XYZ file of N, CA and C in Angstrom:
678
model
N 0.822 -1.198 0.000
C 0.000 0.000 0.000
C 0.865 1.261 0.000
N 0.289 2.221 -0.765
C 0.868 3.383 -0.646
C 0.054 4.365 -0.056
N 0.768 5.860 0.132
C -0.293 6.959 0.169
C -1.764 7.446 -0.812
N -1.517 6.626 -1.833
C -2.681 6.969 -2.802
C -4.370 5.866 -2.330
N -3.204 4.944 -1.665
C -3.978 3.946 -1.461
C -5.475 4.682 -0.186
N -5.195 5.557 0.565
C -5.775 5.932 1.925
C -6.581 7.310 1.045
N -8.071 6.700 1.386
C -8.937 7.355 0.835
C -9.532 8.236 1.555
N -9.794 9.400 1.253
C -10.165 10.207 2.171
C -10.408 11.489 1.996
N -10.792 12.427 2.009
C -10.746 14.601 2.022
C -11.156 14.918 2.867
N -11.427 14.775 4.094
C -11.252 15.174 5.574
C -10.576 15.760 6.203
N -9.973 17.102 6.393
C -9.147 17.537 7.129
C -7.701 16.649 8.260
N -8.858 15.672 8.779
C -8.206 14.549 9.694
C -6.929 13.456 8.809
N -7.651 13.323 7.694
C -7.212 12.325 6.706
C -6.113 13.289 6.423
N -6.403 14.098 5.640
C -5.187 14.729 4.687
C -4.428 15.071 6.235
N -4.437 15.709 6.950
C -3.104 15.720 8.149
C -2.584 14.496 8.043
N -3.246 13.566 8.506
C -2.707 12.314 8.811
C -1.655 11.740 7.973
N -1.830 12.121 6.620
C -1.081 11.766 5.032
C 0.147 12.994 4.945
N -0.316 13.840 5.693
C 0.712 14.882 5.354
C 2.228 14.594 6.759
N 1.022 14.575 7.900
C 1.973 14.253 9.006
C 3.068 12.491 8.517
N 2.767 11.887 7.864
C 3.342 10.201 7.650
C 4.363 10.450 6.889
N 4.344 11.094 5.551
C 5.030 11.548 4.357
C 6.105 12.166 5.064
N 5.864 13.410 5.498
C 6.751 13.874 6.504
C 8.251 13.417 7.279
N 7.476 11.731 7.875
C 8.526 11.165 8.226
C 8.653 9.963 8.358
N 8.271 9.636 6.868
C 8.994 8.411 6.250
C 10.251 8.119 6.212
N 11.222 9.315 5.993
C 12.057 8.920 5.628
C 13.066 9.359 7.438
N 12.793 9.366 8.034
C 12.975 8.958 9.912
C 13.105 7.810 9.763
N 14.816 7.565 10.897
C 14.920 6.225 11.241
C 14.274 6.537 12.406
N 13.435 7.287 13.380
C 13.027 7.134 14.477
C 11.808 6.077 14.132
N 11.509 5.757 15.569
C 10.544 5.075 16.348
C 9.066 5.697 16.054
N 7.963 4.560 15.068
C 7.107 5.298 15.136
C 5.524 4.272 16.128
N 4.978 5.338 16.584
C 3.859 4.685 17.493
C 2.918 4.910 16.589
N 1.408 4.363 16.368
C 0.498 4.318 15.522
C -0.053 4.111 16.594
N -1.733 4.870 17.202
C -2.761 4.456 17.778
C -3.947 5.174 17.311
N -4.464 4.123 17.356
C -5.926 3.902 16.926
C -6.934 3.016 16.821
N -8.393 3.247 17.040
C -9.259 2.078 17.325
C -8.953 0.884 16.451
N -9.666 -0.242 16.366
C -9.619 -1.612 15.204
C -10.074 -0.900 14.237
N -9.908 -1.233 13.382
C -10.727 -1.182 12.222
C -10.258 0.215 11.145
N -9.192 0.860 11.603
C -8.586 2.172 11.222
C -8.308 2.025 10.022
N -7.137 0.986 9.671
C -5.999 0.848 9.055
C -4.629 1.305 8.909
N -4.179 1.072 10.551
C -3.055 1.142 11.180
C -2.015 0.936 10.005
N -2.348 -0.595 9.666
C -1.191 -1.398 8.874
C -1.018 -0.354 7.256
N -1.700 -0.203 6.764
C -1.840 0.246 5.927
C -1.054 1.949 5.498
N -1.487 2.704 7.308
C -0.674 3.516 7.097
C 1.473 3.330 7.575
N 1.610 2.289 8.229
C 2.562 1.344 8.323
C 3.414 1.055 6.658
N 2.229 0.575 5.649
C 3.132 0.067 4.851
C 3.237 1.868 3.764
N 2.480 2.509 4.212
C 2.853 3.497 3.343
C 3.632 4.627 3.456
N 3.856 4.381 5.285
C 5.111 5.073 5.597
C 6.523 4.776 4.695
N 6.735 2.982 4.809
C 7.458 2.230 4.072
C 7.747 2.437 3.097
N 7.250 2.639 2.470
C 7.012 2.841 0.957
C 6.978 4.127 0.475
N 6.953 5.152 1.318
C 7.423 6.004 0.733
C 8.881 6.516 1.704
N 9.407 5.716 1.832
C 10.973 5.529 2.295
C 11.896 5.650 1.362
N 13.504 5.769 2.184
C 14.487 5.092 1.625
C 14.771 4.006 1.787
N 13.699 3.090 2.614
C 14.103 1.722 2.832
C 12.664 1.277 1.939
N 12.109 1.546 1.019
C 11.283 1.052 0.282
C 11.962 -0.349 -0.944
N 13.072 -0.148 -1.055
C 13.958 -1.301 -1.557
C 13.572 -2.021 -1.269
N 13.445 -2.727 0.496
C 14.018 -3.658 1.168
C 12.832 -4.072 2.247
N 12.974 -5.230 2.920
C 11.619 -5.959 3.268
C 10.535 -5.210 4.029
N 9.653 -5.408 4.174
C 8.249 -4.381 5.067
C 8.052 -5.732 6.067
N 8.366 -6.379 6.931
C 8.314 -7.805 7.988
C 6.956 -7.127 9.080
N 5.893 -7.270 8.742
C 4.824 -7.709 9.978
C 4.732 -8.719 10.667
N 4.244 -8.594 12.107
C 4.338 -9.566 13.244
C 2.989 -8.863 13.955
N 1.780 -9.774 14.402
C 0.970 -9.720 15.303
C 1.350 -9.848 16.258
N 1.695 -9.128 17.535
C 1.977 -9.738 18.996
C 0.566 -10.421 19.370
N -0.209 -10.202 18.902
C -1.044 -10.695 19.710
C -2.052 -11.939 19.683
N -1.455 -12.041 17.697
C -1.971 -13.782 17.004
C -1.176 -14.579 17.666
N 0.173 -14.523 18.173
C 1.289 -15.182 18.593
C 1.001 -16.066 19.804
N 1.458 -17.592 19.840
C 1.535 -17.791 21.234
C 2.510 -17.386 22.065
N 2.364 -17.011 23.818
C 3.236 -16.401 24.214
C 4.855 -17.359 24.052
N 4.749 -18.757 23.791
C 6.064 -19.128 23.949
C 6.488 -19.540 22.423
N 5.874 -18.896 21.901
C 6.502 -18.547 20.481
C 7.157 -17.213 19.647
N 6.885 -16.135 20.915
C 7.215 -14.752 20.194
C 8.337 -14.226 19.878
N 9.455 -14.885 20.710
C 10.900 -14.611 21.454
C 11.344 -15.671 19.956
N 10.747 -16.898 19.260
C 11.631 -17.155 18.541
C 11.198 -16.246 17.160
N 9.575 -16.461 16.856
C 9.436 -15.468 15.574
C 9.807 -14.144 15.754
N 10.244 -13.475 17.005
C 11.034 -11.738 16.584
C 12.381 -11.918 16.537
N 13.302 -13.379 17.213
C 14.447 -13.382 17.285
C 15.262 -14.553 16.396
N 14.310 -15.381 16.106
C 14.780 -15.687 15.133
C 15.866 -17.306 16.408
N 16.326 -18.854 15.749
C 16.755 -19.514 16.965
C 17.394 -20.493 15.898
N 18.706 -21.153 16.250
C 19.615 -21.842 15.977
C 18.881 -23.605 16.000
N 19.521 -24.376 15.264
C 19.265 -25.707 14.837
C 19.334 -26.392 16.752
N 18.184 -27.085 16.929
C 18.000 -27.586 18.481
C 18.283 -27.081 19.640
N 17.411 -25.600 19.311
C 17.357 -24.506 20.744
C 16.432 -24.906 21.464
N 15.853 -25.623 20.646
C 14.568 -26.417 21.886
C 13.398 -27.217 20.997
N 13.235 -27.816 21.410
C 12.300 -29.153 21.673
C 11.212 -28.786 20.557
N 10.902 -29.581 19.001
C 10.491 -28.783 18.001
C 10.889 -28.215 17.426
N 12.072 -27.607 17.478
C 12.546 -26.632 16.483
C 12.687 -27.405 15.206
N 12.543 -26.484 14.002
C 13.024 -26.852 12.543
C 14.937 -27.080 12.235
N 14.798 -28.182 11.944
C 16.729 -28.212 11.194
C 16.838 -27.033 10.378
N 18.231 -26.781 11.389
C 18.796 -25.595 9.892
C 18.501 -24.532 11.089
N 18.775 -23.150 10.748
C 18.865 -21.758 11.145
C 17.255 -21.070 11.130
N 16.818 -20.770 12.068
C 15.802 -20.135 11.645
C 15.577 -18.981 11.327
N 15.736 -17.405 10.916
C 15.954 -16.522 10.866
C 14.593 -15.455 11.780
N 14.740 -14.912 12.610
C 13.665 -14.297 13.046
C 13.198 -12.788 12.195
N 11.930 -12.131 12.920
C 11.298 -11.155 11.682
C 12.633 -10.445 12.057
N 13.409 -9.661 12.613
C 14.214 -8.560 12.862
C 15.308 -9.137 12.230
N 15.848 -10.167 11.483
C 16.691 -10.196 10.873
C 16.580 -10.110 9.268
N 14.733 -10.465 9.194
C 14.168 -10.393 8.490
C 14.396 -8.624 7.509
N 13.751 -8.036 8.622
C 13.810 -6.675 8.196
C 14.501 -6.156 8.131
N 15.740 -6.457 8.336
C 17.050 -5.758 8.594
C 17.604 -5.067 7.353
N 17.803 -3.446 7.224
C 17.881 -2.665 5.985
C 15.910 -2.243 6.070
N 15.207 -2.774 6.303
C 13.725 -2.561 6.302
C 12.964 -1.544 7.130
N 11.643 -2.159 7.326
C 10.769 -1.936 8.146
C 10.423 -3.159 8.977
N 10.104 -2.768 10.305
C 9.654 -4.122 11.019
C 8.540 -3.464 11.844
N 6.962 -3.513 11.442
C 5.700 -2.992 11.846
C 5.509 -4.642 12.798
N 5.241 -3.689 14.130
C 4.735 -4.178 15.623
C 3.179 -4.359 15.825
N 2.499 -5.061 15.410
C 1.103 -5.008 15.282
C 0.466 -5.498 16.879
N -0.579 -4.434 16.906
C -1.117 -4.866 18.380
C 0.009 -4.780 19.795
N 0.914 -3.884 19.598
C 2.367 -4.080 20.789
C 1.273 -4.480 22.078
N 0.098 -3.681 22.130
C -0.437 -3.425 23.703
C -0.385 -5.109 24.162
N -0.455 -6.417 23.141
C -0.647 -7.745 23.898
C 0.635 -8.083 23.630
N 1.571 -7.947 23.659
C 2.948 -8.558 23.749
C 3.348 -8.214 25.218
N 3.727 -9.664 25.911
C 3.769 -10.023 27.133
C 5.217 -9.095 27.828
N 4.740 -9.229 29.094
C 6.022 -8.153 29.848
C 7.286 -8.815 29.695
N 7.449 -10.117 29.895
C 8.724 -10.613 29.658
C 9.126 -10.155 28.013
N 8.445 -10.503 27.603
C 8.835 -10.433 25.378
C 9.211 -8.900 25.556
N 8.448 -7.582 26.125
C 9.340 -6.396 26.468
C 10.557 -5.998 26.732
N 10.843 -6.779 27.748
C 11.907 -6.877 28.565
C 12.910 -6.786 26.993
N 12.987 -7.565 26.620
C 13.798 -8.269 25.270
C 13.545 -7.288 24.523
N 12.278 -7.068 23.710
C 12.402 -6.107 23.152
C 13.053 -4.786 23.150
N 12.763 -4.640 24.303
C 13.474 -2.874 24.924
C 15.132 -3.275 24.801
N 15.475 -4.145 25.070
C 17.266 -4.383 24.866
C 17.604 -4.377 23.585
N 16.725 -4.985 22.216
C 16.823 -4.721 21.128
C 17.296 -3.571 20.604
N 15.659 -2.852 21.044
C 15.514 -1.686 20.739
C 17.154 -0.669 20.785
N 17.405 -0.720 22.434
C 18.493 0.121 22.864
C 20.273 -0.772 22.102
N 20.121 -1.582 21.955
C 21.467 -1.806 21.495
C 21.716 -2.574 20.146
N 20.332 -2.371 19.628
C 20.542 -2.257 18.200
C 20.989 -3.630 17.816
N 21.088 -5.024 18.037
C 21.649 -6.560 18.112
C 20.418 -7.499 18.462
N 20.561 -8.438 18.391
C 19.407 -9.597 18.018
C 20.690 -10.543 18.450
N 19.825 -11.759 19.402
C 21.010 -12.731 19.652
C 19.876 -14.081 19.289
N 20.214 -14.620 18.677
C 18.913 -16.181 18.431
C 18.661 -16.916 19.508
N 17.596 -17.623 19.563
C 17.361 -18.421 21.121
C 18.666 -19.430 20.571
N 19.174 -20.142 21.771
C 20.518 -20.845 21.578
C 22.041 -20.805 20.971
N 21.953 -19.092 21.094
C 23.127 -18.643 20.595
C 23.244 -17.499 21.623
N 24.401 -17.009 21.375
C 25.123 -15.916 22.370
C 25.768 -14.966 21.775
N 25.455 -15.247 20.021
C 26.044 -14.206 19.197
C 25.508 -13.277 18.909
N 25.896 -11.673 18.739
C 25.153 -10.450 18.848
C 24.996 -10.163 17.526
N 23.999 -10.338 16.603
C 24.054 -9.928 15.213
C 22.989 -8.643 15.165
N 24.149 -7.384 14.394
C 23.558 -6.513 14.554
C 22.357 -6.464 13.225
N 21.536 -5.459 13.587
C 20.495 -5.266 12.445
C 19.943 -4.004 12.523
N 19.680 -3.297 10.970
C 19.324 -2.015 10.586
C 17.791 -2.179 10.693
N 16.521 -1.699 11.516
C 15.600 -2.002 11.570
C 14.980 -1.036 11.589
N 13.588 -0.436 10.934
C 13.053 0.650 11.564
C 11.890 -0.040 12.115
N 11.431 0.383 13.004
C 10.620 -0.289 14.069
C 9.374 1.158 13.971
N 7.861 0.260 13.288
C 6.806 1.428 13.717
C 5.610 0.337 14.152
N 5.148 0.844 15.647
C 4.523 -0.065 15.931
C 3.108 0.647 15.988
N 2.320 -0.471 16.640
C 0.519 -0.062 16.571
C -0.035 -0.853 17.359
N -1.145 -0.022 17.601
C -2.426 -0.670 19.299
C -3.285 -0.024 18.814
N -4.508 -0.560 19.062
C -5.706 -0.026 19.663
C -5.944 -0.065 21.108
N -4.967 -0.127 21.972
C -5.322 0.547 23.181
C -4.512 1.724 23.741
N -4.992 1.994 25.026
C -4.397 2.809 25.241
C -3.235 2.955 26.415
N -2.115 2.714 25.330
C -0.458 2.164 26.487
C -0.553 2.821 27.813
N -1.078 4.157 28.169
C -0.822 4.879 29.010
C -1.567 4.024 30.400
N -2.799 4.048 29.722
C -3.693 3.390 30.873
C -3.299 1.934 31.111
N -2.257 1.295 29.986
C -1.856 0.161 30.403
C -0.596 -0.035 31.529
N -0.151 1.052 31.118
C 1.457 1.209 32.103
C 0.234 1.456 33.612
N -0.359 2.199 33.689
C -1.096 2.196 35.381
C -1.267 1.078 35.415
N -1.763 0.190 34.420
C -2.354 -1.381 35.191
C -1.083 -1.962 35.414
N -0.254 -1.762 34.857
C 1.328 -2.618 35.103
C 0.693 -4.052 33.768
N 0.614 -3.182 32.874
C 0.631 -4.412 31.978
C 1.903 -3.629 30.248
N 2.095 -2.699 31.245
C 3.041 -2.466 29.842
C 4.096 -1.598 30.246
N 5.191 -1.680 29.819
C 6.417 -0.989 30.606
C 6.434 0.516 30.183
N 6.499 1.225 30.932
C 6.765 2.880 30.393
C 8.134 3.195 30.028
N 9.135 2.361 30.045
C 10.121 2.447 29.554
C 9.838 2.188 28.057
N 9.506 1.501 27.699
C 9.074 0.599 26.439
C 8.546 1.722 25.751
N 7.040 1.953 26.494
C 6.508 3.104 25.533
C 7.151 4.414 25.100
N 8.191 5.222 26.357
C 9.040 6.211 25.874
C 9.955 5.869 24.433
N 10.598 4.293 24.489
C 10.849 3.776 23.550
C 10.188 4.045 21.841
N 8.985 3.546 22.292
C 8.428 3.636 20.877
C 7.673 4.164 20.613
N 7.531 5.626 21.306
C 6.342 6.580 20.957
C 7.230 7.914 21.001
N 8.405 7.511 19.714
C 9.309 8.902 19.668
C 8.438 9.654 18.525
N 7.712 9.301 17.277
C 6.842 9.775 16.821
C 5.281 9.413 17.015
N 4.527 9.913 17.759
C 3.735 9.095 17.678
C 2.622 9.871 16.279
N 1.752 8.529 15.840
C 0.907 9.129 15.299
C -0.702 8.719 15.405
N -1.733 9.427 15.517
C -3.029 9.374 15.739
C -4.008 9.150 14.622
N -4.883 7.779 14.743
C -5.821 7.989 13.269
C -7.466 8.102 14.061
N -8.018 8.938 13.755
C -9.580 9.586 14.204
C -10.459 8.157 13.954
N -10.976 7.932 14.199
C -12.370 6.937 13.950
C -12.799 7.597 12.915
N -13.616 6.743 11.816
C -14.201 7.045 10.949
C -15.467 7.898 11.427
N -16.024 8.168 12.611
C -17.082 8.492 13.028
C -16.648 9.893 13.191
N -16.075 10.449 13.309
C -15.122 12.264 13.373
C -14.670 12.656 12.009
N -14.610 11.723 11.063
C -14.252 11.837 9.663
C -15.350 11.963 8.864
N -16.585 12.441 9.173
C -17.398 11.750 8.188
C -17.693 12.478 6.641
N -16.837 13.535 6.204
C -16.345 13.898 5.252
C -15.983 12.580 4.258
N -15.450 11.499 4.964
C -14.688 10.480 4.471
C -15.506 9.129 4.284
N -16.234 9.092 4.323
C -17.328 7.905 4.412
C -18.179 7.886 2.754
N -18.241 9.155 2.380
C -18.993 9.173 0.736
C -18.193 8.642 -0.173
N -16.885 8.994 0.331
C -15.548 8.248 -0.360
C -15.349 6.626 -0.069
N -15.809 6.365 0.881
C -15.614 4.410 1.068
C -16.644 4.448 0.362
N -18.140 4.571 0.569
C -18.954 3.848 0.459
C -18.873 3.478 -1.379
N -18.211 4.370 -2.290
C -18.205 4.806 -3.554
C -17.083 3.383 -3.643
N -15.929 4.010 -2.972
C -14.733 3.201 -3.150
C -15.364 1.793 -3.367
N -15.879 1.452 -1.833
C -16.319 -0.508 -2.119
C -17.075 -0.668 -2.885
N -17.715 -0.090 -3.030
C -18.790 -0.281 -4.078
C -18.210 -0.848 -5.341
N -17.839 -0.093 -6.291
C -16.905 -0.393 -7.158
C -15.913 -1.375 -6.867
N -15.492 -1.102 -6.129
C -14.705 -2.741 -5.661
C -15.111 -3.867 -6.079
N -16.477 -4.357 -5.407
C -17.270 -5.546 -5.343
C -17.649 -5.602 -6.889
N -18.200 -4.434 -7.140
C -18.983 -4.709 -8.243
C -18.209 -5.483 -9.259
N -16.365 -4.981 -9.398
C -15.567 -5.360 -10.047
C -15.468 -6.946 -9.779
N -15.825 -7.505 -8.631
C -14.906 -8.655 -7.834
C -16.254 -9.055 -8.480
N -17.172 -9.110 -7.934
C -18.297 -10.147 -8.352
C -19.294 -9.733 -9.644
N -18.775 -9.147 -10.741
C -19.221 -8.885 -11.906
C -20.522 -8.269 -12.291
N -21.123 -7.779 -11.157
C -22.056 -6.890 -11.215
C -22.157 -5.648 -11.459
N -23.570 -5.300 -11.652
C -24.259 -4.001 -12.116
C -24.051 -2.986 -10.950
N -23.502 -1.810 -11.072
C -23.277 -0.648 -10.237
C -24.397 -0.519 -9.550
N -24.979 -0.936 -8.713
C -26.412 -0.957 -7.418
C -26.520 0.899 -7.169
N -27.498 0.933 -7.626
C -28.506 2.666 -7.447
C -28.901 2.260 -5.457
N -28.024 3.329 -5.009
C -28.824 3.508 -3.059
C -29.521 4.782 -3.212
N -30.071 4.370 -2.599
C -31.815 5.775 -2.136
C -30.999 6.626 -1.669
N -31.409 7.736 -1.696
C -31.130 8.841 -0.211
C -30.988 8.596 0.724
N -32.689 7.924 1.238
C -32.533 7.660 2.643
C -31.356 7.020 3.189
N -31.330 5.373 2.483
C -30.221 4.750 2.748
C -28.618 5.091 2.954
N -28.340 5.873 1.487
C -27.441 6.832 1.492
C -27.015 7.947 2.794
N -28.199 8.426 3.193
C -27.988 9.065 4.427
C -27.581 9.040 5.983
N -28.172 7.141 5.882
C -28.242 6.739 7.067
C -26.734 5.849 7.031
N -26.091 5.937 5.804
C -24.783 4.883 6.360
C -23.637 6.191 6.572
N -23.826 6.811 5.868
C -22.754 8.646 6.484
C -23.565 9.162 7.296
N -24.414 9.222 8.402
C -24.585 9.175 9.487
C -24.093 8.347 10.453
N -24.521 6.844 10.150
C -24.313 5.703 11.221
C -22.972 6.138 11.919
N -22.671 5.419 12.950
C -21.295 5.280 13.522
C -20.330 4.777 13.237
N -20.601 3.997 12.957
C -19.292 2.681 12.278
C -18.341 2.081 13.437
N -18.520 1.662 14.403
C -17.979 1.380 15.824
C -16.963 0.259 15.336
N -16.912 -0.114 14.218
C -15.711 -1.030 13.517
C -14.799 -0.235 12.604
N -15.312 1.056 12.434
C -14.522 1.707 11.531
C -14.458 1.358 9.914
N -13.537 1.333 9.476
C -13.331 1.129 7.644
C -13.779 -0.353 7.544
N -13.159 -1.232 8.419
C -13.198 -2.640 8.478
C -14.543 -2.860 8.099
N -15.300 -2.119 9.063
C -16.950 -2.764 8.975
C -17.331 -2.102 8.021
């Protein structure tokens, strides 16, 4: 996805496109928050992409599809019989993956306090060591992560380190709910439309007013998704 890709003429929207562009080309730390249904990732890959690391890999990771005793090897990547199951051969984790890249943090708010711990040492010394190795391999990473919650109120519960978040909320950036946008909603509803019609070979469907009225009204409590 690119910037052309994020549909929108909303005041909210065009900042949002103007603020990203901006600093794409930042090796800093970027934070993304916003409800489900935004398209976090999307503005993620179009930061990317309009990079100087647009060359080179875009590596996504769900923290939160992950099982917890699987996260430490898919971000770090683990040597031939580091443990019980492992695949023969080298495994390479996403951060070695991305290395020269992007490496988008999806959902950080459910990645467990221990997997932090690790992370934040990453973060600060710039090296990746594989489970069953002790070797420090460095890696060029830009790291922009994303939640729909809200870290702050998570650090009070003690479910998320405030070290961490100073970490990765050196830029942060904000996407509005579609429900504050609604400038931007005549533009989806047009957009999918045409979409589908393309996908399933149909006739461009005529909506009433009324109808018309009542879906750029509605709320959309799922956002773009829904």
């Amino acid at each position: 996805y690119t910037f052309d890709d994020i549909i929108g003429k909303s005041a909210s929207t065009k900042n949002l496109k103007r603020q990203a562009k901006n600093i794409s080309d930042s090796p800093s730390t970027v934070l993304i928050q916003g409800e489900s249904g935004t398209g976090k990732e999307l503005i993620a890959q179009a930061i990317h992409n309009n990079s100087n690391r647009r060359n080179n890999n875009f590596v996504a990771i769900n923290c939160g599809a992950i099982p917890k005793n699987l996260i430490e090897s898919e971000l770090f990547g683990y040597e031939e019989g580091a443990f019980t199951g492992a695949k023969k051969g080298v495994h390479y984790g996403k951060f070695e993956l991305a290395s020269g890249g992007t490496l988008f943090l999806d959902e950080i708010g459910e990645m467990p306090l221990d997997m932090q711990v690790s992370l934040l040492r990453v973060l600060q010394e710039g090296c990746v060591s594989r489970l069953g190795s002790n070797k420090c391999i460095y890696v060029d990473v830009r790291i922009i992560a994303a939640t729909n919650k809200k870290l702050k109120d998570e650090i009070k519960k003690g479910n998320f380190r405030e070290d961490l978040y100073y970490r990765l909320n050196v830029i942060p950036i904000h996407i509005a709910p579609l429900r504050e946008r609604k400038d931007d909603i005549e533009l989806l509803i047009n957009y999918f439309l045409k979409e589908k019609v393309i996908k399933l070979g149909k006739p461009m469907p005529i909506i009433s007013k009324d109808l018309y009225n009542k879906l750029i009204n509605y709320s959309w409590p799922g956002n773009i998704r829904e």
